[in-house]
XYZ file of C-alpha atoms in Angstrom:
134
model
C 159.896 -106.146 162.498
C 156.240 -104.125 162.185
C 153.784 -106.687 162.927
C 150.863 -107.048 159.792
C 147.487 -107.137 160.815
C 145.227 -109.443 159.443
C 143.055 -106.324 157.851
C 146.199 -105.589 156.146
C 146.718 -108.578 154.417
C 143.050 -109.143 153.705
C 143.753 -105.972 151.628
C 146.758 -106.322 150.182
C 144.857 -109.584 149.096
C 142.261 -108.522 147.854
C 144.315 -105.886 145.507
C 146.484 -108.135 144.232
C 143.529 -110.748 142.944
C 141.636 -107.648 142.345
C 140.421 -108.308 138.258
C 142.521 -111.493 137.656
C 140.553 -114.400 135.918
C 141.836 -117.487 134.737
C 145.490 -119.284 135.507
C 146.525 -115.409 136.382
C 144.254 -115.963 139.269
C 145.044 -119.152 140.014
C 148.640 -118.334 139.913
C 148.483 -115.292 142.635
C 146.106 -117.311 144.890
C 148.676 -119.374 144.959
C 151.095 -117.349 146.077
C 149.163 -115.761 148.609
C 149.027 -119.475 150.091
C 152.429 -119.443 150.058
C 153.187 -116.335 152.073
C 150.588 -117.412 154.425
C 152.037 -120.766 154.638
C 155.539 -118.920 155.315
C 154.157 -116.434 157.613
C 152.739 -118.954 159.985
C 149.635 -117.437 159.347
C 147.198 -120.420 158.023
C 145.359 -120.591 161.325
C 144.574 -116.938 160.746
C 142.291 -117.469 157.335
C 138.901 -117.409 158.981
C 139.497 -113.898 160.241
C 141.538 -112.912 157.017
C 138.287 -114.205 155.123
C 136.167 -112.501 157.538
C 137.809 -109.040 156.429
C 138.203 -109.736 152.622
C 134.290 -110.198 152.691
C 133.927 -106.744 154.575
C 135.997 -105.726 152.161
C 134.291 -107.016 149.254
C 131.083 -105.914 150.547
C 132.094 -102.254 150.583
C 133.291 -102.612 147.207
C 130.116 -104.021 146.024
C 127.505 -101.937 147.976
C 126.493 -104.574 150.067
C 125.055 -103.955 153.878
C 124.859 -106.945 155.960
C 122.794 -107.292 158.553
C 122.674 -109.209 162.014
C 118.260 -108.913 162.008
C 117.072 -110.177 165.661
C 113.201 -110.185 166.863
C 110.728 -112.134 169.040
C 109.579 -114.478 165.703
C 110.530 -114.613 162.141
C 111.029 -111.309 160.745
C 107.966 -111.164 157.883
C 108.586 -110.035 154.160
C 107.304 -106.703 154.720
C 109.052 -105.661 157.639
C 112.233 -106.871 155.765
C 111.041 -104.877 152.910
C 110.321 -101.778 154.700
C 113.970 -102.044 156.509
C 115.777 -102.824 153.593
C 114.637 -99.699 151.890
C 115.346 -97.402 155.382
C 119.051 -99.341 155.753
C 119.919 -98.680 151.779
C 118.987 -95.257 151.762
C 120.475 -94.843 155.764
C 123.783 -96.442 154.869
C 123.568 -95.545 150.577
C 124.349 -99.142 149.751
C 122.835 -101.059 147.184
C 121.780 -104.415 148.281
C 121.008 -104.894 152.232
C 121.182 -108.588 153.480
C 119.642 -109.990 156.473
C 121.268 -112.384 158.843
C 117.882 -113.432 161.046
C 117.952 -114.843 164.392
C 114.809 -115.389 166.458
C 114.989 -114.546 170.295
C 111.936 -115.002 172.252
C 113.821 -112.721 174.874
C 114.331 -109.728 173.444
C 110.192 -109.661 174.241
C 108.746 -107.966 171.109
C 109.988 -105.346 168.691
C 113.911 -105.714 166.755
C 117.275 -105.589 166.824
C 119.616 -104.389 164.212
C 123.282 -104.975 164.108
C 125.810 -103.815 161.367
C 129.495 -104.354 161.972
C 129.916 -100.458 163.726
C 126.489 -99.871 165.244
C 123.356 -101.202 166.876
C 120.252 -100.225 166.782
C 117.478 -102.027 169.624
C 114.086 -100.821 168.779
C 113.081 -104.076 171.708
C 111.298 -103.896 174.185
C 114.102 -105.394 176.572
C 116.326 -102.502 175.583
C 113.892 -100.149 176.091
C 113.524 -101.578 179.410
C 116.472 -101.937 180.122
C 117.590 -98.322 178.981
C 114.439 -97.247 181.050
C 115.751 -99.004 184.069
C 119.177 -97.282 183.331
C 117.287 -94.068 183.662
C 115.381 -94.477 186.712
C 118.412 -95.659 188.688
C 121.072 -93.329 187.604
């Protein structure tokens, strides 16, 4: 029997729960929990929920970005980044998960699910170092 990935399980759960409300939703959720328990997948719920969140975000036009900078990014910078990212990724909303990382030395580093945009001083120094030693 082929193994089902957590991503495939999340997609199936999303499809099964889509548009359901009230007792119908409660019954469907009970079925999901029973399925996960029967297949001994309850330990995988964190990863499955993470995939569900990504599916829901994509359907809703939401982009989650990890924003790293040397100090807290101001509202003006976030507003500018939000405008650029909404246009670039064609999404309705951008949500920032902001982390302060003094080791970046300056600038910002943006990370999506599948792309990194490193505009930090540390990143530029590392790229220059690679170029000079290559």
